[in-house]
PDB file of C-alpha atoms in Angstrom:
ATOM      1  CA  MET S 269      54.750  -9.569 -37.831  1.00  0.00           C
ATOM      2  CA  SER S 270      55.713 -12.543 -35.767  1.00  0.00           C
ATOM      3  CA  ARG S 271      56.516 -10.403 -32.769  1.00  0.00           C
ATOM      4  CA  ALA S 272      54.381  -7.570 -31.315  1.00  0.00           C
ATOM      5  CA  PRO S 273      55.998  -4.192 -32.048  1.00  0.00           C
ATOM      6  CA  ASP S 274      57.362  -2.086 -29.192  1.00  0.00           C
ATOM      7  CA  SER S 275      54.458   0.303 -29.033  1.00  0.00           C
ATOM      8  CA  PRO S 276      52.945   1.719 -25.843  1.00  0.00           C
ATOM      9  CA  LEU S 277      49.405   1.111 -27.161  1.00  0.00           C
ATOM     10  CA  SER S 278      47.833  -2.087 -25.955  1.00  0.00           C
ATOM     11  CA  SER S 279      46.131  -2.505 -29.311  1.00  0.00           C
ATOM     12  CA  ALA S 280      49.528  -2.966 -30.956  1.00  0.00           C
ATOM     13  CA  ARG S 281      49.356  -6.574 -29.923  1.00  0.00           C
ATOM     14  CA  TYR S 282      46.427  -7.127 -32.230  1.00  0.00           C
ATOM     15  CA  THR S 283      48.501  -8.610 -34.969  1.00  0.00           C
ATOM     16  CA  ALA S 284      47.373 -10.909 -37.750  1.00  0.00           C
ATOM     17  CA  GLU S 285      48.989 -13.812 -35.941  1.00  0.00           C
ATOM     18  CA  ALA S 286      47.110 -13.115 -32.752  1.00  0.00           C
ATOM     19  CA  ALA S 287      43.900 -12.846 -34.725  1.00  0.00           C
ATOM     20  CA  LEU S 288      44.539 -16.289 -36.166  1.00  0.00           C
ATOM     21  CA  HIS S 289      45.091 -17.652 -32.666  1.00  0.00           C
ATOM     22  CA  ARG S 290      48.647 -18.691 -33.284  1.00  0.00           C
ATOM     23  CA  PRO S 291      50.628 -19.427 -30.141  1.00  0.00           C
ATOM     24  CA  ILE S 292      50.974 -16.236 -28.141  1.00  0.00           C
ATOM     25  CA  PRO S 293      54.239 -15.850 -26.193  1.00  0.00           C
ATOM     26  CA  GLY S 294      53.592 -15.832 -22.482  1.00  0.00           C
ATOM     27  CA  TRP S 295      50.148 -17.377 -22.827  1.00  0.00           C
ATOM     28  CA  ASP S 296      50.701 -21.014 -23.771  1.00  0.00           C
ATOM     29  CA  ASP S 297      53.994 -21.213 -21.955  1.00  0.00           C
ATOM     30  CA  ALA S 298      52.341 -20.308 -18.668  1.00  0.00           C
ATOM     31  CA  SER S 299      49.469 -22.710 -19.199  1.00  0.00           C
ATOM     32  CA  ASP S 300      51.925 -25.467 -19.988  1.00  0.00           C
ATOM     33  CA  ALA S 301      53.812 -24.746 -16.819  1.00  0.00           C
ATOM     34  CA  ASP S 302      50.678 -24.842 -14.624  1.00  0.00           C
ATOM     35  CA  ALA S 303      48.717 -27.642 -16.178  1.00  0.00           C
ATOM     36  CA  ASP S 304      46.169 -27.809 -13.415  1.00  0.00           C
ATOM     37  CA  ALA S 305      45.306 -24.099 -13.559  1.00  0.00           C
ATOM     38  CA  SER S 306      41.942 -23.398 -15.167  1.00  0.00           C
ATOM     39  CA  SER S 307      42.319 -22.585 -18.810  1.00  0.00           C
ATOM     40  CA  SER S 308      39.482 -20.093 -18.742  1.00  0.00           C
ATOM     41  CA  SER S 309      41.198 -17.657 -16.401  1.00  0.00           C
ATOM     42  CA  SER S 310      42.001 -14.751 -18.649  1.00  0.00           C
ATOM     43  CA  SER S 311      41.909 -11.856 -16.193  1.00  0.00           C
ATOM     44  CA  SER S 312      44.951 -10.605 -14.317  1.00  0.00           C
ATOM     45  CA  SER S 313      46.535 -13.449 -12.450  1.00  0.00           C
ATOM     46  CA  SER S 314      49.971 -12.916 -11.066  1.00  0.00           C
ATOM     47  CA  ARG S 315      50.474 -16.602 -10.434  1.00  0.00           C
ATOM     48  CA  LEU S 316      50.200 -17.476 -14.122  1.00  0.00           C
ATOM     49  CA  GLY S 317      51.865 -14.270 -15.268  1.00  0.00           C
ATOM     50  CA  LEU S 318      48.836 -13.413 -17.391  1.00  0.00           C
ATOM     51  CA  THR S 319      47.626  -9.828 -17.472  1.00  0.00           C
ATOM     52  CA  MET S 320      44.967  -7.917 -19.325  1.00  0.00           C
ATOM     53  CA  ARG S 321      47.667  -6.559 -21.573  1.00  0.00           C
ATOM     54  CA  ALA S 322      48.401  -9.998 -22.932  1.00  0.00           C
ATOM     55  CA  LEU S 323      44.948 -10.367 -24.447  1.00  0.00           C
ATOM     56  CA  PRO S 324      45.116 -10.285 -28.228  1.00  0.00           C
ATOM     57  CA  PHE S 325      42.476  -7.638 -28.882  1.00  0.00           C
ATOM     58  CA  PRO S 326      42.295  -3.900 -28.266  1.00  0.00           C
ATOM     59  CA  GLN S 327      41.110  -2.927 -24.813  1.00  0.00           C
ATOM     60  CA  ALA S 328      39.856   0.315 -23.374  1.00  0.00           C
ATOM     61  CA  TRP S 329      42.212   2.362 -21.250  1.00  0.00           C
ATOM     62  CA  GLY S 330      42.180   1.183 -17.673  1.00  0.00           C
ATOM     63  CA  ARG S 331      44.447   1.780 -14.751  1.00  0.00           C
ATOM     64  CA  SER S 332      45.547  -1.843 -14.680  1.00  0.00           C
ATOM     65  CA  ASN S 333      46.313  -2.187 -18.368  1.00  0.00           C
ATOM     66  CA  ALA S 334      47.836   1.159 -19.332  1.00  0.00           C
ATOM     67  CA  ALA S 335      51.376   1.360 -20.597  1.00  0.00           C
ATOM     68  CA  PRO S 336      53.706   3.392 -18.368  1.00  0.00           C
ATOM     69  CA  GLY S 337      53.596   6.452 -20.603  1.00  0.00           C
ATOM     70  CA  GLU S 338      49.936   6.358 -21.584  1.00  0.00           C
ATOM     71  CA  LEU S 339      47.718   9.089 -20.191  1.00  0.00           C
ATOM     72  CA  PRO S 340      43.984   8.715 -19.530  1.00  0.00           C
ATOM     73  CA  PRO S 341      41.674  10.139 -22.210  1.00  0.00           C
ATOM     74  CA  ASN S 342      41.398  13.907 -21.840  1.00  0.00           C
ATOM     75  CA  PHE S 343      37.866  15.231 -21.360  1.00  0.00           C
ATOM     76  CA  ASP S 344      38.822  18.758 -20.312  1.00  0.00           C
ATOM     77  CA  TRP S 345      37.139  20.241 -23.369  1.00  0.00           C
ATOM     78  CA  LEU S 346      33.859  18.922 -22.012  1.00  0.00           C
ATOM     79  CA  SER S 347      34.206  19.626 -18.323  1.00  0.00           C
ATOM     80  CA  GLU S 348      36.096  22.922 -18.419  1.00  0.00           C
ATOM     81  CA  SER S 349      34.220  24.823 -21.110  1.00  0.00           C
ATOM     82  CA  CYS S 350      31.077  26.799 -20.352  1.00  0.00           C
ATOM     83  CA  GLY S 351      29.308  25.450 -23.406  1.00  0.00           C
ATOM     84  CA  GLY S 352      30.055  21.923 -22.242  1.00  0.00           C
ATOM     85  CA  LYS S 353      28.748  22.692 -18.776  1.00  0.00           C
ATOM     86  CA  ALA S 354      25.560  24.186 -20.189  1.00  0.00           C
ATOM     87  CA  ALA S 355      25.043  21.173 -22.448  1.00  0.00           C
ATOM     88  CA  ILE S 356      25.560  18.778 -19.556  1.00  0.00           C
ATOM     89  CA  GLY S 357      23.085  20.832 -17.548  1.00  0.00           C
ATOM     90  CA  VAL S 358      20.488  20.665 -20.302  1.00  0.00           C
ATOM     91  CA  ILE S 359      20.796  16.904 -20.663  1.00  0.00           C
ATOM     92  CA  GLY S 360      20.950  16.189 -16.936  1.00  0.00           C
ATOM     93  CA  GLY S 361      18.112  18.573 -16.209  1.00  0.00           C
ATOM     94  CA  GLY S 362      16.043  17.008 -18.947  1.00  0.00           C
ATOM     95  CA  VAL S 363      16.461  13.544 -17.485  1.00  0.00           C
ATOM     96  CA  MET S 364      15.573  14.813 -14.020  1.00  0.00           C
ATOM     97  CA  GLY S 365      12.547  16.555 -15.448  1.00  0.00           C
ATOM     98  CA  LEU S 366      11.368  13.389 -17.171  1.00  0.00           C
ATOM     99  CA  LEU S 367      11.603  11.448 -13.936  1.00  0.00           C
ATOM    100  CA  MET S 368       9.852  14.199 -12.056  1.00  0.00           C
ATOM    101  CA  GLY S 369       7.106  14.337 -14.667  1.00  0.00           C
ATOM    102  CA  VAL S 370       6.541  10.595 -14.561  1.00  0.00           C
ATOM    103  CA  PHE S 371       6.308  10.780 -10.799  1.00  0.00           C
ATOM    104  CA  MET S 372       3.913  13.706 -10.856  1.00  0.00           C
ATOM    105  CA  GLY S 373       1.841  12.292 -13.648  1.00  0.00           C
ATOM    106  CA  ALA S 374       1.269   9.077 -11.796  1.00  0.00           C
ATOM    107  CA  LEU S 375      -0.211  11.049  -8.936  1.00  0.00           C
ATOM    108  CA  THR S 376      -2.647  12.981 -11.132  1.00  0.00           C
ATOM    109  CA  ASP S 377      -6.206  12.915 -10.050  1.00  0.00           C
ATOM    110  CA  MET S 378      -8.306  12.057 -13.085  1.00  0.00           C
ATOM    111  CA  THR S 379     -11.824  12.369 -11.699  1.00  0.00           C
ATOM    112  CA  PRO S 380     -14.095  14.228 -14.146  1.00  0.00           C
ATOM    113  CA  PRO S 381     -15.585  17.552 -13.054  1.00  0.00           C
ATOM    114  CA  VAL S 382     -19.120  16.215 -13.097  1.00  0.00           C
ATOM    115  CA  THR S 383     -19.765  13.092 -11.027  1.00  0.00           C
ATOM    116  CA  MET S 384     -23.518  13.212 -10.391  1.00  0.00           C
ATOM    117  CA  ILE S 385     -26.247  13.965 -12.911  1.00  0.00           C
ATOM    118  CA  GLY S 386     -29.747  14.038 -11.561  1.00  0.00           C
ATOM    119  CA  GLY S 387     -29.048  11.805  -8.632  1.00  0.00           C
ATOM    120  CA  ARG S 388     -27.284   9.053 -10.623  1.00  0.00           C
ATOM    121  CA  GLU S 389     -23.576   8.526 -10.923  1.00  0.00           C
ATOM    122  CA  VAL S 390     -21.980   9.327 -14.263  1.00  0.00           C
ATOM    123  CA  PRO S 391     -20.773   6.029 -15.820  1.00  0.00           C
ATOM    124  CA  GLN S 392     -17.037   5.806 -16.069  1.00  0.00           C
ATOM    125  CA  ALA S 393     -15.216   5.237 -19.337  1.00  0.00           C
ATOM    126  CA  PRO S 394     -13.795   1.754 -20.016  1.00  0.00           C
ATOM    127  CA  LEU S 395     -10.477   0.945 -18.439  1.00  0.00           C
ATOM    128  CA  ARG S 396      -8.491   1.182 -21.677  1.00  0.00           C
ATOM    129  CA  GLU S 397      -9.672   4.715 -22.339  1.00  0.00           C
ATOM    130  CA  GLN S 398      -8.891   5.725 -18.790  1.00  0.00           C
ATOM    131  CA  ALA S 399      -5.432   4.246 -19.060  1.00  0.00           C
ATOM    132  CA  ARG S 400      -4.811   6.048 -22.348  1.00  0.00           C
ATOM    133  CA  THR S 401      -5.896   9.372 -20.901  1.00  0.00           C
ATOM    134  CA  THR S 402      -3.706   8.918 -17.849  1.00  0.00           C
ATOM    135  CA  LEU S 403      -0.772   7.984 -20.014  1.00  0.00           C
ATOM    136  CA  ARG S 404      -1.219  11.066 -22.167  1.00  0.00           C
ATOM    137  CA  ALA S 405      -1.456  13.282 -19.103  1.00  0.00           C
ATOM    138  CA  THR S 406       1.711  11.731 -17.723  1.00  0.00           C
ATOM    139  CA  ALA S 407       3.511  12.254 -21.012  1.00  0.00           C
ATOM    140  CA  ASP S 408       2.441  15.897 -21.135  1.00  0.00           C
ATOM    141  CA  LYS S 409       3.557  16.497 -17.580  1.00  0.00           C
ATOM    142  CA  SER S 410       6.870  14.757 -18.259  1.00  0.00           C
ATOM    143  CA  ALA S 411       7.493  16.934 -21.288  1.00  0.00           C
ATOM    144  CA  TYR S 412       6.645  20.077 -19.326  1.00  0.00           C
ATOM    145  CA  TRP S 413       8.917  19.280 -16.410  1.00  0.00           C
ATOM    146  CA  CYS S 414      11.636  18.101 -18.776  1.00  0.00           C
ATOM    147  CA  ARG S 415      11.595  21.473 -20.542  1.00  0.00           C
ATOM    148  CA  GLN S 416      11.546  23.440 -17.320  1.00  0.00           C
ATOM    149  CA  PHE S 417      14.331  21.518 -15.613  1.00  0.00           C
ATOM    150  CA  ALA S 418      16.500  21.429 -18.716  1.00  0.00           C
ATOM    151  CA  PHE S 419      16.167  25.187 -19.081  1.00  0.00           C
ATOM    152  CA  ILE S 420      16.872  25.912 -15.430  1.00  0.00           C
ATOM    153  CA  THR S 421      19.853  23.584 -15.122  1.00  0.00           C
ATOM    154  CA  GLY S 422      21.346  24.563 -18.446  1.00  0.00           C
ATOM    155  CA  VAL S 423      21.083  28.296 -17.889  1.00  0.00           C
ATOM    156  CA  PHE S 424      22.283  28.032 -14.300  1.00  0.00           C
ATOM    157  CA  GLY S 425      25.294  25.891 -15.175  1.00  0.00           C
ATOM    158  CA  GLY S 426      26.302  27.978 -18.154  1.00  0.00           C
ATOM    159  CA  THR S 427      26.028  31.325 -16.404  1.00  0.00           C
ATOM    160  CA  GLU S 428      27.773  30.069 -13.281  1.00  0.00           C
ATOM    161  CA  CYS S 429      30.681  28.924 -15.413  1.00  0.00           C
ATOM    162  CA  LEU S 430      30.835  32.270 -17.234  1.00  0.00           C
ATOM    163  CA  VAL S 431      30.652  34.314 -14.022  1.00  0.00           C
ATOM    164  CA  GLU S 432      33.307  32.221 -12.322  1.00  0.00           C
ATOM    165  CA  LYS S 433      35.649  32.438 -15.286  1.00  0.00           C
ATOM    166  CA  TYR S 434      35.188  36.195 -15.394  1.00  0.00           C
ATOM    167  CA  ARG S 435      35.701  36.771 -11.671  1.00  0.00           C
ATOM    168  CA  GLY S 436      38.568  34.334 -11.286  1.00  0.00           C
ATOM    169  CA  LYS S 437      37.396  33.325  -7.817  1.00  0.00           C
ATOM    170  CA  HIS S 438      35.705  30.191  -6.526  1.00  0.00           C
ATOM    171  CA  ASP S 439      33.085  31.067  -3.948  1.00  0.00           C
ATOM    172  CA  VAL S 440      29.343  31.181  -3.368  1.00  0.00           C
ATOM    173  CA  TRP S 441      28.613  34.516  -5.086  1.00  0.00           C
ATOM    174  CA  ASN S 442      29.023  32.963  -8.528  1.00  0.00           C
ATOM    175  CA  ALA S 443      25.987  30.812  -7.828  1.00  0.00           C
ATOM    176  CA  VAL S 444      24.068  33.830  -6.465  1.00  0.00           C
ATOM    177  CA  VAL S 445      24.633  35.894  -9.601  1.00  0.00           C
ATOM    178  CA  SER S 446      23.816  33.025 -11.918  1.00  0.00           C
ATOM    179  CA  GLY S 447      20.760  32.226  -9.804  1.00  0.00           C
ATOM    180  CA  CYS S 448      19.564  35.784 -10.357  1.00  0.00           C
ATOM    181  CA  VAL S 449      20.104  35.460 -14.102  1.00  0.00           C
ATOM    182  CA  THR S 450      18.300  32.113 -14.197  1.00  0.00           C
ATOM    183  CA  GLY S 451      15.352  33.387 -12.181  1.00  0.00           C
ATOM    184  CA  ALA S 452      15.049  36.435 -14.394  1.00  0.00           C
ATOM    185  CA  ALA S 453      15.239  34.320 -17.539  1.00  0.00           C
ATOM    186  CA  MET S 454      12.534  31.995 -16.243  1.00  0.00           C
ATOM    187  CA  GLN S 455      10.127  34.891 -15.741  1.00  0.00           C
ATOM    188  CA  ALA S 456      11.185  36.882 -18.778  1.00  0.00           C
ATOM    189  CA  ARG S 457       7.819  36.395 -20.505  1.00  0.00           C
ATOM    190  CA  GLN S 458       5.886  37.935 -17.603  1.00  0.00           C
ATOM    191  CA  GLY S 459       7.576  41.301 -17.714  1.00  0.00           C
ATOM    192  CA  PRO S 460      10.344  43.124 -15.872  1.00  0.00           C
ATOM    193  CA  GLN S 461       8.732  43.069 -12.426  1.00  0.00           C
ATOM    194  CA  ALA S 462       8.262  39.319 -12.500  1.00  0.00           C
ATOM    195  CA  SER S 463      11.862  39.019 -13.701  1.00  0.00           C
ATOM    196  CA  ALA S 464      13.103  41.045 -10.759  1.00  0.00           C
ATOM    197  CA  ILE S 465      11.136  38.928  -8.294  1.00  0.00           C
ATOM    198  CA  GLY S 466      12.342  35.730  -9.946  1.00  0.00           C
ATOM    199  CA  CYS S 467      15.913  36.982  -9.793  1.00  0.00           C
ATOM    200  CA  GLY S 468      15.711  37.755  -6.090  1.00  0.00           C
ATOM    201  CA  GLY S 469      13.946  34.522  -5.249  1.00  0.00           C
ATOM    202  CA  PHE S 470      16.233  32.225  -7.171  1.00  0.00           C
ATOM    203  CA  ALA S 471      19.352  34.035  -5.975  1.00  0.00           C
ATOM    204  CA  ALA S 472      18.267  33.678  -2.354  1.00  0.00           C
ATOM    205  CA  PHE S 473      17.439  30.006  -2.916  1.00  0.00           C
ATOM    206  CA  SER S 474      20.795  29.414  -4.535  1.00  0.00           C
ATOM    207  CA  LEU S 475      22.622  31.180  -1.691  1.00  0.00           C
ATOM    208  CA  VAL S 476      20.861  29.071   0.922  1.00  0.00           C
ATOM    209  CA  ILE S 477      21.451  25.805  -0.907  1.00  0.00           C
ATOM    210  CA  ASP S 478      25.134  26.454  -1.546  1.00  0.00           C
ATOM    211  CA  THR S 479      25.775  27.643   1.996  1.00  0.00           C
ATOM    212  CA  VAL S 480      24.026  24.639   3.485  1.00  0.00           C
ATOM    213  CA  MET S 481      25.575  22.099   1.161  1.00  0.00           C
ATOM    214  CA  GLY S 482      28.954  23.765   1.359  1.00  0.00           C
ATOM    215  CA  THR S 483      29.989  23.185  -2.217  1.00  0.00           C
ATOM    216  CA  HIS S 484      32.487  26.019  -2.272  1.00  0.00           C
ATOM    217  CA  SER S 485      34.145  26.614   1.072  1.00  0.00           C
TER     218      SER S 485
ATOM    219  CA  MET L 219      68.996  29.143 -16.652  1.00  0.00           C
ATOM    220  CA  GLU L 220      69.185  30.400 -13.119  1.00  0.00           C
ATOM    221  CA  MET L 221      67.064  33.320 -14.190  1.00  0.00           C
ATOM    222  CA  TYR L 222      64.354  31.000 -15.463  1.00  0.00           C
ATOM    223  CA  THR L 223      64.348  28.939 -12.301  1.00  0.00           C
ATOM    224  CA  ASN L 224      64.116  32.093 -10.240  1.00  0.00           C
ATOM    225  CA  LEU L 225      61.349  33.418 -12.468  1.00  0.00           C
ATOM    226  CA  PHE L 226      59.373  30.185 -12.212  1.00  0.00           C
ATOM    227  CA  ASN L 227      59.685  29.996  -8.449  1.00  0.00           C
ATOM    228  CA  LYS L 228      58.705  33.608  -7.898  1.00  0.00           C
ATOM    229  CA  MET L 229      55.825  33.344 -10.366  1.00  0.00           C
ATOM    230  CA  ALA L 230      54.486  30.177  -8.773  1.00  0.00           C
ATOM    231  CA  GLY L 231      54.647  31.709  -5.310  1.00  0.00           C
ATOM    232  CA  THR L 232      52.986  35.000  -6.303  1.00  0.00           C
ATOM    233  CA  CYS L 233      50.222  33.471  -8.368  1.00  0.00           C
ATOM    234  CA  PHE L 234      49.447  30.848  -5.748  1.00  0.00           C
ATOM    235  CA  GLU L 235      49.146  33.577  -3.121  1.00  0.00           C
ATOM    236  CA  LYS L 236      46.835  35.597  -5.334  1.00  0.00           C
ATOM    237  CA  CYS L 237      44.672  32.877  -6.800  1.00  0.00           C
ATOM    238  CA  ALA L 238      44.460  29.640  -4.857  1.00  0.00           C
ATOM    239  CA  SER L 239      41.982  29.529  -2.026  1.00  0.00           C
ATOM    240  CA  ARG L 240      43.174  28.427   1.383  1.00  0.00           C
ATOM    241  CA  LYS L 241      40.196  26.185   2.059  1.00  0.00           C
ATOM    242  CA  HIS L 242      40.787  22.952   0.215  1.00  0.00           C
ATOM    243  CA  LYS L 243      37.701  20.959  -0.605  1.00  0.00           C
ATOM    244  CA  GLU L 244      39.193  19.108  -3.562  1.00  0.00           C
ATOM    245  CA  SER L 245      42.603  18.570  -5.059  1.00  0.00           C
ATOM    246  CA  ASP L 246      41.932  20.062  -8.490  1.00  0.00           C
ATOM    247  CA  LEU L 247      41.937  23.761  -9.268  1.00  0.00           C
ATOM    248  CA  ALA L 248      38.426  25.137  -9.612  1.00  0.00           C
ATOM    249  CA  LEU L 249      37.422  26.908 -12.798  1.00  0.00           C
ATOM    250  CA  GLY L 250      37.788  30.357 -11.290  1.00  0.00           C
ATOM    251  CA  GLU L 251      41.184  29.550  -9.844  1.00  0.00           C
ATOM    252  CA  MET L 252      42.310  28.227 -13.205  1.00  0.00           C
ATOM    253  CA  SER L 253      41.331  31.375 -15.074  1.00  0.00           C
ATOM    254  CA  CYS L 254      42.945  33.458 -12.308  1.00  0.00           C
ATOM    255  CA  ALA L 255      46.143  31.444 -12.670  1.00  0.00           C
ATOM    256  CA  ASP L 256      46.142  31.874 -16.441  1.00  0.00           C
ATOM    257  CA  ARG L 257      45.787  35.622 -16.132  1.00  0.00           C
ATOM    258  CA  CYS L 258      48.367  35.845 -13.341  1.00  0.00           C
ATOM    259  CA  VAL L 259      50.962  33.928 -15.338  1.00  0.00           C
ATOM    260  CA  SER L 260      50.414  35.922 -18.495  1.00  0.00           C
ATOM    261  CA  LYS L 261      50.607  39.235 -16.618  1.00  0.00           C
ATOM    262  CA  TYR L 262      53.707  38.137 -14.764  1.00  0.00           C
ATOM    263  CA  LEU L 263      55.525  37.063 -17.914  1.00  0.00           C
ATOM    264  CA  GLU L 264      54.537  40.224 -19.770  1.00  0.00           C
ATOM    265  CA  SER L 265      55.675  42.470 -16.971  1.00  0.00           C
ATOM    266  CA  HIS L 266      58.881  40.452 -16.657  1.00  0.00           C
ATOM    267  CA  GLU L 267      59.579  41.011 -20.346  1.00  0.00           C
ATOM    268  CA  LYS L 268      58.822  44.729 -20.207  1.00  0.00           C
ATOM    269  CA  VAL L 269      60.922  45.288 -17.099  1.00  0.00           C
ATOM    270  CA  GLY L 270      63.716  43.303 -18.692  1.00  0.00           C
ATOM    271  CA  ALA L 271      63.580  45.444 -21.831  1.00  0.00           C
ATOM    272  CA  VAL L 272      63.619  48.694 -19.845  1.00  0.00           C
ATOM    273  CA  LEU L 273      66.489  47.414 -17.706  1.00  0.00           C
ATOM    274  CA  GLN L 274      68.459  46.429 -20.766  1.00  0.00           C
ATOM    275  CA  LYS L 275      67.986  49.880 -22.305  1.00  0.00           C
ATOM    276  CA  ALA L 276      69.074  51.518 -19.076  1.00  0.00           C
ATOM    277  CA  ASN L 277      72.139  49.270 -18.961  1.00  0.00           C
ATOM    278  CA  GLU L 278      73.025  50.145 -22.537  1.00  0.00           C
ATOM    279  CA  ALA L 279      72.631  53.849 -21.858  1.00  0.00           C
ATOM    280  CA  GLN L 280      74.818  53.586 -18.787  1.00  0.00           C
ATOM    281  CA  ALA L 281      77.453  51.564 -20.645  1.00  0.00           C
ATOM    282  CA  LYS L 282      77.534  54.172 -23.392  1.00  0.00           C
ATOM    283  CA  MET L 283      77.909  56.957 -20.900  1.00  0.00           C
ATOM    284  CA  GLN L 284      80.748  55.133 -19.164  1.00  0.00           C
ATOM    285  CA  GLN L 285      82.461  54.518 -22.470  1.00  0.00           C
ATOM    286  CA  SER L 286      82.223  58.160 -23.533  1.00  0.00           C
ATOM    287  CA  GLN L 287      83.546  59.191 -20.108  1.00  0.00           C
ATOM    288  CA  MET L 288      86.516  56.871 -20.517  1.00  0.00           C
ATOM    289  CA  GLU L 289      87.182  58.244 -23.990  1.00  0.00           C
ATOM    290  CA  MET L 290      87.101  61.761 -22.621  1.00  0.00           C
ATOM    291  CA  GLN L 291      89.520  60.826 -19.865  1.00  0.00           C
ATOM    292  CA  ASN L 292      91.863  59.171 -22.386  1.00  0.00           C
ATOM    293  CA  ALA L 293      91.776  62.209 -24.631  1.00  0.00           C
ATOM    294  CA  PHE L 294      92.377  64.406 -21.601  1.00  0.00           C
ATOM    295  CA  GLY L 295      95.232  62.235 -20.413  1.00  0.00           C
ATOM    296  CA  ALA L 296      96.820  62.081 -23.888  1.00  0.00           C
ATOM    297  CA  GLY L 297      96.478  65.774 -24.384  1.00  0.00           C
ATOM    298  CA  ARG L 298      98.385  66.518 -21.158  1.00  0.00           C
TER     299      ARG L 298
END
């Protein structure tokens, strides 16, 4: 194990010798040759002939330190499957909903319904109680918007993926159909008429947004 | 080998015409175009196989007919 094996993986250089900080070929020779170069420079430096690949520990795949045959990690299973797209939509939508809820909750008006009793002002609760109430309201709003946005984004993304895979075409009508499905699903609890209205509304909204933003053509 | 090259070229041309959109917003194939390409390739290869099988049967039938014709001619010629 005195010499690194001929493997395309950069982690193959993590030998027992390297771990014990024995002299590494190409490392100490270069620093001996350029004595005045800073010894702490460990990133790619063509002048010293040191590269990221010469570091004696495993490194993540990067364009500068990949072997010639190594491919980047393959995330197609995540980005090309409809389940993956729906999951990403749920998570992304949830985060957006949390932010939206925090924003909305901070703007909540917390004045009580009764402010004057018999000509005198109602005394306000101490600051700590007020802060706690506001915080709880914000948390509730955040949870609500998180649920709503996660549902909308997840259903929209998943159905758009399914429709596009089925049709085999890449244009704006995929978003229209999936917008209809999402709108109908949102209003499913209120009955078929509300579902129909939701479908039409969300489909029209989706058509406008995708035509204006030009995501497809 | 020439047949495979020909097949690949024709298949690539046909499926690109059918599936890829002419307006290029990004370099990768979109999801719909990918599923269209998958279906196009599988249909093309299947039809290629079937046509090849039918053609081979027709060739065999024709070869048999030619052979029986030649035998008849030989028998005719020998009998004269």
